[in-house]
PDB file of C-alpha atoms in Angstrom:
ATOM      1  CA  UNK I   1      14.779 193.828 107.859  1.00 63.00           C
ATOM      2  CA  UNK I   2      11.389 192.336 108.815  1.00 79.00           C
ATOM      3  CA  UNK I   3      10.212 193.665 112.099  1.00 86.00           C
ATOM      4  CA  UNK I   4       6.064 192.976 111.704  1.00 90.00           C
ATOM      5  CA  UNK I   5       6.883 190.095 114.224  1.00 92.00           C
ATOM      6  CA  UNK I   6       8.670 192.101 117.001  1.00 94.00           C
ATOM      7  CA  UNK I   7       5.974 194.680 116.306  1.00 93.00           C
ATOM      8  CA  UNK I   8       3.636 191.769 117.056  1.00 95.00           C
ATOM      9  CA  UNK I   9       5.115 190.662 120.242  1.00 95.00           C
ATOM     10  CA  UNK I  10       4.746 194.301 121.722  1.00 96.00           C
ATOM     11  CA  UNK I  11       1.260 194.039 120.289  1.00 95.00           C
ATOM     12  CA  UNK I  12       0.268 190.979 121.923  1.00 95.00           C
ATOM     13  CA  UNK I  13       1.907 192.260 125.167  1.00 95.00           C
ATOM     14  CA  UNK I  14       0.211 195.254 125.812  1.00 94.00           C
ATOM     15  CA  UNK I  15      -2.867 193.610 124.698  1.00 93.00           C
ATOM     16  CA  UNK I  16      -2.404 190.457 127.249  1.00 93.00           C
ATOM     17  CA  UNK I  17      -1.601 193.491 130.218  1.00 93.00           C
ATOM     18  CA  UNK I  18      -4.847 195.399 129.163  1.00 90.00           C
ATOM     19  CA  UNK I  19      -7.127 192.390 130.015  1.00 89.00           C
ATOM     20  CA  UNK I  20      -5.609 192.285 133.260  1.00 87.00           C
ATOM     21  CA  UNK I  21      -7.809 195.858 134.056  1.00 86.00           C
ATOM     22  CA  UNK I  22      -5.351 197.209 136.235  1.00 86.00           C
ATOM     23  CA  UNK I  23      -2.837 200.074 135.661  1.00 87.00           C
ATOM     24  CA  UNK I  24       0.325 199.928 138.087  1.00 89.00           C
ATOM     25  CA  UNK I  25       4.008 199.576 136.397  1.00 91.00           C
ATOM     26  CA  UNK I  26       4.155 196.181 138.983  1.00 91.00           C
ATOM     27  CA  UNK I  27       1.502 194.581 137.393  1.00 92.00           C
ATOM     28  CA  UNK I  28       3.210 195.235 133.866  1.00 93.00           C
ATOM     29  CA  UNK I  29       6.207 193.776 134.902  1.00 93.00           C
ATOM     30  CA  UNK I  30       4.597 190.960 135.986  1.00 93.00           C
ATOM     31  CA  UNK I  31       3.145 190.054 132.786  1.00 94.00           C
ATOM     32  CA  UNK I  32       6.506 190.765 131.403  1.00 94.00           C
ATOM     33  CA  UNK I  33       8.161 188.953 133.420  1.00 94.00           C
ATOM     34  CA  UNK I  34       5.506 186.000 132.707  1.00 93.00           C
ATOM     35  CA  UNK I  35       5.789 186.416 128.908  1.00 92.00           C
ATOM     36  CA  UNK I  36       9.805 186.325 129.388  1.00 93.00           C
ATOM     37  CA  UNK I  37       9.185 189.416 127.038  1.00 94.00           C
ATOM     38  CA  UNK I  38      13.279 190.044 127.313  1.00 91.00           C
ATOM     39  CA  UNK I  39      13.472 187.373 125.225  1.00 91.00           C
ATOM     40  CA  UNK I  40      12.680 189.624 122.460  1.00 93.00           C
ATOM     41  CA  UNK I  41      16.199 190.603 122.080  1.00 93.00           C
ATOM     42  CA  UNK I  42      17.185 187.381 121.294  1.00 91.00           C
ATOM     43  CA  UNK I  43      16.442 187.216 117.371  1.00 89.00           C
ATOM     44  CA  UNK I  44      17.579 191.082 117.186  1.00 91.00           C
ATOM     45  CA  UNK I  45      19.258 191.482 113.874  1.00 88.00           C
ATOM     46  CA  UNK I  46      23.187 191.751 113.821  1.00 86.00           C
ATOM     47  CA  UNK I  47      22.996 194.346 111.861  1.00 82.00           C
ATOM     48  CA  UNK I  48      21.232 198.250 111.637  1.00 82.00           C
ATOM     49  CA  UNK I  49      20.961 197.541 115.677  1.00 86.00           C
ATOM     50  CA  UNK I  50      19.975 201.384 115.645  1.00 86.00           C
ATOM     51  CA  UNK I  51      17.324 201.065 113.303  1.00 86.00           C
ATOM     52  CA  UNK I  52      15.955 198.280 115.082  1.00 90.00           C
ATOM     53  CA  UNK I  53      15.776 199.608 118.519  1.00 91.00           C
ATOM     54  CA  UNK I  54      14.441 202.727 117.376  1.00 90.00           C
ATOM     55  CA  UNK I  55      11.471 200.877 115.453  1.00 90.00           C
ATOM     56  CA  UNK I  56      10.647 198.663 118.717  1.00 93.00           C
ATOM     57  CA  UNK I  57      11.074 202.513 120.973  1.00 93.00           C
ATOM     58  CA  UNK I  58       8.748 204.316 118.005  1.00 91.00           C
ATOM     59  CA  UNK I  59       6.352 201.784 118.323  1.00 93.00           C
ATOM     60  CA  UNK I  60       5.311 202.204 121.956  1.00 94.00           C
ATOM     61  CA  UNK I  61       5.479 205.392 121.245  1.00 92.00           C
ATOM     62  CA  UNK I  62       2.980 205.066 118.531  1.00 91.00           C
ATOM     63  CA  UNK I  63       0.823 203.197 121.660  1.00 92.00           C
ATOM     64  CA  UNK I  64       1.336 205.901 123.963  1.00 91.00           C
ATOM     65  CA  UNK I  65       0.697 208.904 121.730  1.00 88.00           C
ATOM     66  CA  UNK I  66      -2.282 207.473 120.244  1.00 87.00           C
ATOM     67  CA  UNK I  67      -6.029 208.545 120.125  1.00 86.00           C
ATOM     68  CA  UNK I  68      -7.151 206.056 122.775  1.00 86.00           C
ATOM     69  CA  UNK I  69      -7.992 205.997 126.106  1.00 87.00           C
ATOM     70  CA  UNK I  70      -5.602 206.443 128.603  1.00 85.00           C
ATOM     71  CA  UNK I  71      -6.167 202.875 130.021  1.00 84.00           C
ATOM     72  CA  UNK I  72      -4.793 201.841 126.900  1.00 86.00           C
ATOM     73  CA  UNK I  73      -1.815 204.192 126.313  1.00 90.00           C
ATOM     74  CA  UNK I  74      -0.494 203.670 129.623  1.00 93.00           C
ATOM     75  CA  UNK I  75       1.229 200.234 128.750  1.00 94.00           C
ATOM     76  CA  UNK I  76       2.882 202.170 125.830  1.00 94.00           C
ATOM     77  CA  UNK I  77       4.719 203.894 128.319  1.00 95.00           C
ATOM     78  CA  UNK I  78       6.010 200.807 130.479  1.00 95.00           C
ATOM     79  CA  UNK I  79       6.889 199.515 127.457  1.00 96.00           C
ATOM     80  CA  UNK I  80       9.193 202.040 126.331  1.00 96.00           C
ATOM     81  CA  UNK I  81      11.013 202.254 129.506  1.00 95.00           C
ATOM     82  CA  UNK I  82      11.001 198.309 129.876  1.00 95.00           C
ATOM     83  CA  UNK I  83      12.343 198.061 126.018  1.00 95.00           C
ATOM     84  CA  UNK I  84      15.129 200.833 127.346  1.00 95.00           C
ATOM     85  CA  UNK I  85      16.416 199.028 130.105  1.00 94.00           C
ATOM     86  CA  UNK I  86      16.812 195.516 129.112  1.00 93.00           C
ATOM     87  CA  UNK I  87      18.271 196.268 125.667  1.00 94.00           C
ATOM     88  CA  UNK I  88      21.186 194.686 125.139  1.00 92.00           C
ATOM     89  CA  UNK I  89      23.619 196.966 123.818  1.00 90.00           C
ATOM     90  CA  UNK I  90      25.970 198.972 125.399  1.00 87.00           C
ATOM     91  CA  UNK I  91      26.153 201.577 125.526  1.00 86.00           C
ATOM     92  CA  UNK I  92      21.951 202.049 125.794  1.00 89.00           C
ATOM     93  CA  UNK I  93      20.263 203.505 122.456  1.00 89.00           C
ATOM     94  CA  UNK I  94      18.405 206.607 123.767  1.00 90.00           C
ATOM     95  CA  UNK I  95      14.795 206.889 122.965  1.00 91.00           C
ATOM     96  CA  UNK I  96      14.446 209.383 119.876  1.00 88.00           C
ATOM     97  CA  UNK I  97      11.706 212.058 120.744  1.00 86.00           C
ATOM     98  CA  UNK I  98      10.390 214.294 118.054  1.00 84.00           C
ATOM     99  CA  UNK I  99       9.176 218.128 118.978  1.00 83.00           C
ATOM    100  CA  UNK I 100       5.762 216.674 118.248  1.00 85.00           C
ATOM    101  CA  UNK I 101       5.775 213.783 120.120  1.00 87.00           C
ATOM    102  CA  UNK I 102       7.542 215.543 123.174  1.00 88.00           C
ATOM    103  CA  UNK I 103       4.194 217.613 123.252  1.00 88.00           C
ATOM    104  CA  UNK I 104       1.928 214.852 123.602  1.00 89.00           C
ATOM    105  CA  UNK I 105       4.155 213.141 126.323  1.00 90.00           C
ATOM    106  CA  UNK I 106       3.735 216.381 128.385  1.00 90.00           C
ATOM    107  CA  UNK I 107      -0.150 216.398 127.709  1.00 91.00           C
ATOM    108  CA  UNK I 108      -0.226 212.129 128.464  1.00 92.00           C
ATOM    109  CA  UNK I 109       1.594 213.375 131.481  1.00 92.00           C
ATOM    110  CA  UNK I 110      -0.778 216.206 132.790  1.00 92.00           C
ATOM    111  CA  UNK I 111      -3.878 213.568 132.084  1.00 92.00           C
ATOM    112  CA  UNK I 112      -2.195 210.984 134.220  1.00 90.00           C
ATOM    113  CA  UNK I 113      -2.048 213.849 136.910  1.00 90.00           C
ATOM    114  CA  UNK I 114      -5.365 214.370 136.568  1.00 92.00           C
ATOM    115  CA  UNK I 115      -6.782 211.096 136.689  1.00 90.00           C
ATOM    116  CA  UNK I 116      -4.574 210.612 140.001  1.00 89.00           C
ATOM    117  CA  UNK I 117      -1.800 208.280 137.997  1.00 87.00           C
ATOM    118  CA  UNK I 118       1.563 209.820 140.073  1.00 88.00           C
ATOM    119  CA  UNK I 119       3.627 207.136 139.087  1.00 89.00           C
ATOM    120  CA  UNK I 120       3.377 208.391 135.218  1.00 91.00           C
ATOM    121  CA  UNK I 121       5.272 211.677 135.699  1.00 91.00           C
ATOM    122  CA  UNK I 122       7.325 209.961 138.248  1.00 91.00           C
ATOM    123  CA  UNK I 123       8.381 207.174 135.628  1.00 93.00           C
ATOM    124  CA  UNK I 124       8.887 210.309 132.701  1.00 92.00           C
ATOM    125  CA  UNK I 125      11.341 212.366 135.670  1.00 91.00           C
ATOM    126  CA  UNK I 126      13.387 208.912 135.862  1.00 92.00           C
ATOM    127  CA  UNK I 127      13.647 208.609 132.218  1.00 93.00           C
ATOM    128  CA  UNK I 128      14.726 212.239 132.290  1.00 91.00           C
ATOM    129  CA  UNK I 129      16.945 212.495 134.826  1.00 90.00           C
ATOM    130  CA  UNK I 130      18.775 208.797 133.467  1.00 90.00           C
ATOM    131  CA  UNK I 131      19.001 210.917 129.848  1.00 90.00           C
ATOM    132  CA  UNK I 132      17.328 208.110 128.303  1.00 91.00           C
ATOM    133  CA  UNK I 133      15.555 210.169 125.575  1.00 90.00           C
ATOM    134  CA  UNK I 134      17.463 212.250 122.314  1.00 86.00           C
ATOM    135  CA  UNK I 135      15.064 215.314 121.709  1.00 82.00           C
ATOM    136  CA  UNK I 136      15.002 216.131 118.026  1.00 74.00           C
ATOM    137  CA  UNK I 137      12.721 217.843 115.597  1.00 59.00           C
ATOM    138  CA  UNK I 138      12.154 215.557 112.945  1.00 60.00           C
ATOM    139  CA  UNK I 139       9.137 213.111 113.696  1.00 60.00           C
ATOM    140  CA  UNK I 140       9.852 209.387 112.510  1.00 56.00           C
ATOM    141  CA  UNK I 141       6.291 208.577 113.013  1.00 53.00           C
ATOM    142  CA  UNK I 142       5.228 210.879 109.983  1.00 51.00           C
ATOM    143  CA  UNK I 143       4.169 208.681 106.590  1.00 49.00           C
ATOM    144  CA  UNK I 144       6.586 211.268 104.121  1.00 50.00           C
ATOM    145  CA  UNK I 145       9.590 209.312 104.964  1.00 46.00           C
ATOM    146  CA  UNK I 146      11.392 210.694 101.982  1.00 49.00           C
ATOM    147  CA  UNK I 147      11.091 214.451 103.206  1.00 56.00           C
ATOM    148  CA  UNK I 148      11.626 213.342 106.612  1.00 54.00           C
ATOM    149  CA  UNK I 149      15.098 212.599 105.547  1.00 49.00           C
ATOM    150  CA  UNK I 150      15.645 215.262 103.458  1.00 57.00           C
ATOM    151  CA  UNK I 151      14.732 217.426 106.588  1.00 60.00           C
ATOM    152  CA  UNK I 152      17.184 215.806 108.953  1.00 55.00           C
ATOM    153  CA  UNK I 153      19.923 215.639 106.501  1.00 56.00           C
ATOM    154  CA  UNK I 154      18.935 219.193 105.808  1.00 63.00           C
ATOM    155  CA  UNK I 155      19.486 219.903 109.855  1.00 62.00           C
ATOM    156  CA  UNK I 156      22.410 217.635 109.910  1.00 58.00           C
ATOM    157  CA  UNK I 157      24.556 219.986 107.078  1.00 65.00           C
ATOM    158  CA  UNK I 158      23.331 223.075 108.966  1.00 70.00           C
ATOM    159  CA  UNK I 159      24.762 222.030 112.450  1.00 66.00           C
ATOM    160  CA  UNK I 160      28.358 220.723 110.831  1.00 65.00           C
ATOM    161  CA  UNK I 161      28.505 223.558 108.974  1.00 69.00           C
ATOM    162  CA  UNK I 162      28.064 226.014 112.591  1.00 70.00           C
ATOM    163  CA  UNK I 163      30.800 223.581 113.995  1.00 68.00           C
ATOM    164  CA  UNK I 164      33.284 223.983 110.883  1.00 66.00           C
ATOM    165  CA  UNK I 165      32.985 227.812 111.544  1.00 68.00           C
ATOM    166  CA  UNK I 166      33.322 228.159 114.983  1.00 66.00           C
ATOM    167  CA  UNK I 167      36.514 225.233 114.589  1.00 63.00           C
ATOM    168  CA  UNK I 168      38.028 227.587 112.701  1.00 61.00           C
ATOM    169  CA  UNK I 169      37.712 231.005 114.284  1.00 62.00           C
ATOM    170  CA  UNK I 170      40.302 232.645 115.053  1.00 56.00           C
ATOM    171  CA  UNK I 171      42.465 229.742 114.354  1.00 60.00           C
ATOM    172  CA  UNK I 172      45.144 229.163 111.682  1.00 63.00           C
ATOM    173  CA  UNK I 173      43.981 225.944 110.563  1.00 62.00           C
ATOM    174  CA  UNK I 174      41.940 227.374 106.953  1.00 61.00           C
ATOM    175  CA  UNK I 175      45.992 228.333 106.282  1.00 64.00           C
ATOM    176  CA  UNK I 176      46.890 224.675 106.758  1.00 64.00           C
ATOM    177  CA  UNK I 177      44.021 222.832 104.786  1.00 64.00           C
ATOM    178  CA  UNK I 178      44.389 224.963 102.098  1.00 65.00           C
ATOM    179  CA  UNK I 179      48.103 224.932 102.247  1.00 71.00           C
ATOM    180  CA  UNK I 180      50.116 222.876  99.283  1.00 76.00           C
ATOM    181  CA  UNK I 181      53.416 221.490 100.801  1.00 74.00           C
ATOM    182  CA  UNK I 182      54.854 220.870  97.856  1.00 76.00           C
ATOM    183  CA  UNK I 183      55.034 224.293  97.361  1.00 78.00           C
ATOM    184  CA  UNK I 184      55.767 225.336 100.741  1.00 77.00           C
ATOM    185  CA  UNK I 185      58.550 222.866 100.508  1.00 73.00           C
ATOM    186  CA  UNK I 186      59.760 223.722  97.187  1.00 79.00           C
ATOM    187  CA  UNK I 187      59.924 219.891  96.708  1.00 77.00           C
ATOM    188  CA  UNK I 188      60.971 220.571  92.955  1.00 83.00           C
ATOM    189  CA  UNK I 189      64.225 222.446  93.810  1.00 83.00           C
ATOM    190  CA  UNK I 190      64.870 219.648  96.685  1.00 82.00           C
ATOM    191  CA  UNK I 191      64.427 216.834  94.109  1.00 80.00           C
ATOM    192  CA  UNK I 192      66.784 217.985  91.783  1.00 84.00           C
ATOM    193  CA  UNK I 193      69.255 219.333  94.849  1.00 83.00           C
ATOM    194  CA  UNK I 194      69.357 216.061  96.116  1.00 78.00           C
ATOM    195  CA  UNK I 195      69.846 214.351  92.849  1.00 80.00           C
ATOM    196  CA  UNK I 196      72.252 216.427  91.720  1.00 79.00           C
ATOM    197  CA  UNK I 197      74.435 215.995  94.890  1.00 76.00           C
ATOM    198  CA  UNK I 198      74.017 212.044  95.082  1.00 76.00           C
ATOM    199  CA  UNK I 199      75.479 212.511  91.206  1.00 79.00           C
ATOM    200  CA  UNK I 200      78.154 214.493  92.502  1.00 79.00           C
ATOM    201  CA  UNK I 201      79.136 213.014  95.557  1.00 72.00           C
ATOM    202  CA  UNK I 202      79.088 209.466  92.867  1.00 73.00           C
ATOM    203  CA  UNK I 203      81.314 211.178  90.725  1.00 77.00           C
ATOM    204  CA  UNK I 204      83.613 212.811  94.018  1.00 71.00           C
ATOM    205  CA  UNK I 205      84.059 208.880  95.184  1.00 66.00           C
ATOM    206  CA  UNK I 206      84.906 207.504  91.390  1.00 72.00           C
ATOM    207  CA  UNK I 207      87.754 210.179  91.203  1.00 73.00           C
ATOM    208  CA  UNK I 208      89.107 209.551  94.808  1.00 70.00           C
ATOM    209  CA  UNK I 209      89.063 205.308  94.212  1.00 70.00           C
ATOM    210  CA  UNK I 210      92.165 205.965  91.538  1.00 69.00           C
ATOM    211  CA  UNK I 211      94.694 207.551  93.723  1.00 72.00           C
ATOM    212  CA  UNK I 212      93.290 206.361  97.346  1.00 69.00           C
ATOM    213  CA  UNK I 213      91.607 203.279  99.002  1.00 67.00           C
ATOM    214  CA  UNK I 214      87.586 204.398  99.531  1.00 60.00           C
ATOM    215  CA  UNK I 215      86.447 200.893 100.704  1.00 65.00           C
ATOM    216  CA  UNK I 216      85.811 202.134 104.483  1.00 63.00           C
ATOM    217  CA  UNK I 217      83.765 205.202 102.969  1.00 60.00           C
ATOM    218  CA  UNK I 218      81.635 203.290 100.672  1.00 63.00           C
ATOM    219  CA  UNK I 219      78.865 203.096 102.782  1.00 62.00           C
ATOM    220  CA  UNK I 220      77.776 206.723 102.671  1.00 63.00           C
ATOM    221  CA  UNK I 221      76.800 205.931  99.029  1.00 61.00           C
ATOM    222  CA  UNK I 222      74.250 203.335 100.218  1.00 64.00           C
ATOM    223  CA  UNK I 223      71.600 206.112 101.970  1.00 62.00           C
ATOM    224  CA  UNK I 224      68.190 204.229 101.298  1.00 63.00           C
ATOM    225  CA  UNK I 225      66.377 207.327 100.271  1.00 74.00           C
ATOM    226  CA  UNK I 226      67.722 210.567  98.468  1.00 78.00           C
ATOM    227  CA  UNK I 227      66.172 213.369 100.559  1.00 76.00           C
ATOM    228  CA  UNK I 228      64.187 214.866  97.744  1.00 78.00           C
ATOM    229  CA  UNK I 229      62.217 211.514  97.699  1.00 82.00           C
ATOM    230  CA  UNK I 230      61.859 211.462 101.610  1.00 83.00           C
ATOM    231  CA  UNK I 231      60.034 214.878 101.084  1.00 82.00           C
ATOM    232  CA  UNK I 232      58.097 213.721  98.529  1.00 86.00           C
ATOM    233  CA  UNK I 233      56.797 211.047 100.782  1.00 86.00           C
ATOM    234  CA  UNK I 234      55.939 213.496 103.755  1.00 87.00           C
ATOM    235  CA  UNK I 235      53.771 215.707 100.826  1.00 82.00           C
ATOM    236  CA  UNK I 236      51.748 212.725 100.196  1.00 87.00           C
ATOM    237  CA  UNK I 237      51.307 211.916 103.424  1.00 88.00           C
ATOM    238  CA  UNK I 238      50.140 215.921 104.038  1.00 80.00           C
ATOM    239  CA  UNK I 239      48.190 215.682 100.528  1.00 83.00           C
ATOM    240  CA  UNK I 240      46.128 212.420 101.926  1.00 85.00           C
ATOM    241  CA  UNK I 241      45.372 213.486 105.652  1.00 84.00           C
ATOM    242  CA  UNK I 242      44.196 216.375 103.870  1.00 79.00           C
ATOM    243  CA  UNK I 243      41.727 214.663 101.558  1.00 81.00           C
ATOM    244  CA  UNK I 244      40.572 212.593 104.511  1.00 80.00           C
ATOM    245  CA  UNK I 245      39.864 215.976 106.535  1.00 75.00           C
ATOM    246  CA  UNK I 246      37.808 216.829 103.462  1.00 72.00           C
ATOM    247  CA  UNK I 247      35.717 213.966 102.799  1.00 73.00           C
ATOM    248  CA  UNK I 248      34.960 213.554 106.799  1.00 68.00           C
ATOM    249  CA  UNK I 249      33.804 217.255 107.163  1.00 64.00           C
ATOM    250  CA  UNK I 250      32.749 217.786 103.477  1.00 62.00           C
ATOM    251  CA  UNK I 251      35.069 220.975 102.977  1.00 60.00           C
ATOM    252  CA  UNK I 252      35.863 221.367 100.049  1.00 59.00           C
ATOM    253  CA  UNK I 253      40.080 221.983  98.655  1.00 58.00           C
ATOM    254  CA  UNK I 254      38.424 225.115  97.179  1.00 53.00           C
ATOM    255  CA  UNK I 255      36.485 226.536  99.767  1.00 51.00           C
ATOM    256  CA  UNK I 256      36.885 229.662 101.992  1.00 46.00           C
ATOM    257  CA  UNK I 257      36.348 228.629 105.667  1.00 44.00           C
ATOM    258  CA  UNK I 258      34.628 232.002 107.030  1.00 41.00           C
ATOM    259  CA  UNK I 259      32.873 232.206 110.575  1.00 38.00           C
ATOM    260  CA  UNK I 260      29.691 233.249 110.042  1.00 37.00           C
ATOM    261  CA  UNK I 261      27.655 235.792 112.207  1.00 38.00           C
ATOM    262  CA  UNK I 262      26.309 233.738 114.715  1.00 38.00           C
ATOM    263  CA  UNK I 263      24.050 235.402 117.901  1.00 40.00           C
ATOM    264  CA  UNK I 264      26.411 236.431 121.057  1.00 38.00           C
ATOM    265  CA  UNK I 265      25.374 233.279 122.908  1.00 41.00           C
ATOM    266  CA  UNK I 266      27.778 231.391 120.148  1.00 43.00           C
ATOM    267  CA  UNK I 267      25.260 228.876 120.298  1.00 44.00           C
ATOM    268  CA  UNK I 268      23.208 226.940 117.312  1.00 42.00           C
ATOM    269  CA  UNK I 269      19.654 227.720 116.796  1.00 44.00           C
ATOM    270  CA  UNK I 270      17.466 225.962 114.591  1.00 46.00           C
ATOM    271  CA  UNK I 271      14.959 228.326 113.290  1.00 43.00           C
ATOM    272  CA  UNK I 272      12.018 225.681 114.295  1.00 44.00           C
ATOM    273  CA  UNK I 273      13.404 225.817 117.948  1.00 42.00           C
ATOM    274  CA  UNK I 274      11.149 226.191 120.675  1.00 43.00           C
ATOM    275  CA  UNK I 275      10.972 225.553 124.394  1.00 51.00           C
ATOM    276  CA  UNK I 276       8.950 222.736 124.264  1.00 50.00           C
ATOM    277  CA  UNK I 277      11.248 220.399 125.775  1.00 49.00           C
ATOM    278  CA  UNK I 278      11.697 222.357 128.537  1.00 58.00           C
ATOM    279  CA  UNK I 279       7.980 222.799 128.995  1.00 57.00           C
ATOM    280  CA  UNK I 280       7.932 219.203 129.803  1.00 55.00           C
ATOM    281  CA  UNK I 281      11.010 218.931 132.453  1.00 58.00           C
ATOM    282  CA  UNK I 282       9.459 221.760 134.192  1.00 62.00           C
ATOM    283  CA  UNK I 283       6.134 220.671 134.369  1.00 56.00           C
ATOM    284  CA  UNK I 284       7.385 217.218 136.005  1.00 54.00           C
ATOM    285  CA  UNK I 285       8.971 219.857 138.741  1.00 56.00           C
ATOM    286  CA  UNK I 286       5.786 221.239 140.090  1.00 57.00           C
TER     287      UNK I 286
END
């Protein structure tokens, strides 16, 4: 997936609303609007839709977070929110914020106070309040992409792991995954219980045909299934919903689901979680 040229476009955009000198959110949707910039969406790729919207989001992100002036981050900002709400996809991709990044948007936000810019922590409140951004910890910006993955896959198996163990506390349901209903079922002993009786209920209607007329009675030796195999069928059934439970939460047949010691709260805590994101909501308060 080639996105240099969308890249480009937001380029040239910011670049075209920079000469302009001026720094209100009107005058940037004006040169949107004059660019027909919403246009963008309409070579979007039909597939990886998340990846691409996230690479168009990180990229004014990239603008906004940057080492320039504040003149020139400012359209980085528009952007973003502009690239949010005309997106085509429903329902909305949020805006992926790293812990990092979330930092410097609080520190772009207390410079825009300070130069007298109140419609910058105005615009970052809206975003806010719409939930428009998906706080995380791993930054996509970073150049180890390898390691970044490892990281969030890392996170991922930590918080699906915490939800495994508090699905099963104090619950039955480790009994039930674990359980074999064959066994349960004795579906041996039924198998040969059932055969045995269709043989014997065969042989009961062979005798009965010499001495008395059996045509009306025939029928109850045409049963589709023999109850042993009708058992059978409901243990494979149980036997694949189980394997599907397994490969969707990745328990395995042999594990022992145990709830693990969690803090009162019974709430997940990554151990590189900070109030940083907070920081940022209340500063927009005061």
């Amino acid at each position: 997936m080639d996105l240099a040229p969308f890249k480009l476009d937001i380029d040239e955009l910011l670049d075209d609303y920079a000469k302009e000198n001026c720094m209100s959110f009107t005058d940037f949707k004006r040169v949107w609007m004059a660019k027909k910039f919403s246009y963008i969406y309409e070579g979007r790729p039909k597939a990886n839709s998340g990846v691409f919207m996230q690479s168009l989001f990180l990229h004014c992100i990239g603008h906004m977070t940057s080492q320039s002036s504040l003149l020139q981050r400012l359209p980085g900002l528009y952007c973003l929110y502009c690239l949010y709400e005309c997106q085509p996809y429903k329902p909305h991709y949020k805006i992926y914020l790293s812990l990092e990044e979330s930092n410097k948007l609080k520190d772009f936000v207390i410079e825009a106070k300070q130069n007298g810019l109140s419609l910058v922590p105005a615009l970052v409140k809206r975003m806010l309040d719409k939930g428009m951004f998906l706080f995380g910890f791993i930054n996509l910006l970073g150049d180890n992409e390898a390691k970044e993955v490892d990281e969030m896959n890392a996170s991922q198996n930590k918080r699906v792991k915490f939800a495994c163990d508090k699905l099963f506390a104090n619950t039955q349901i480790g009994s039930y995954t674990h359980k074999d209903l064959g066994v349960e079922f004795e579906l041996d002993s039924i198998k040969k219980l059932s055969m045995d009786y269709a043989k014997a209920k065969e042989s009961a209607f062979a005798e009965a045909s010499q001495t008395v007329d059996v045509e009306d009675a025939k029928h109850i030796l045409q049963n589709d299934k023999l109850l042993g195999d009708k058992v059978e069928e409901i243990v494979k059934e149980w036997d694949a919903q189980k394997e599907e439970f397994y490969q969707k939460t990745g328990v395995s047949p042999h594990d022992e689901l145990a709830v693990v010691d969690n803090d009162e709260s019974g709430e997940f805590h990554d151990e590189n979680e900070t109030d940083a994101f907070d920081e940022l909501e209340q500063l927009l308060l005061e």
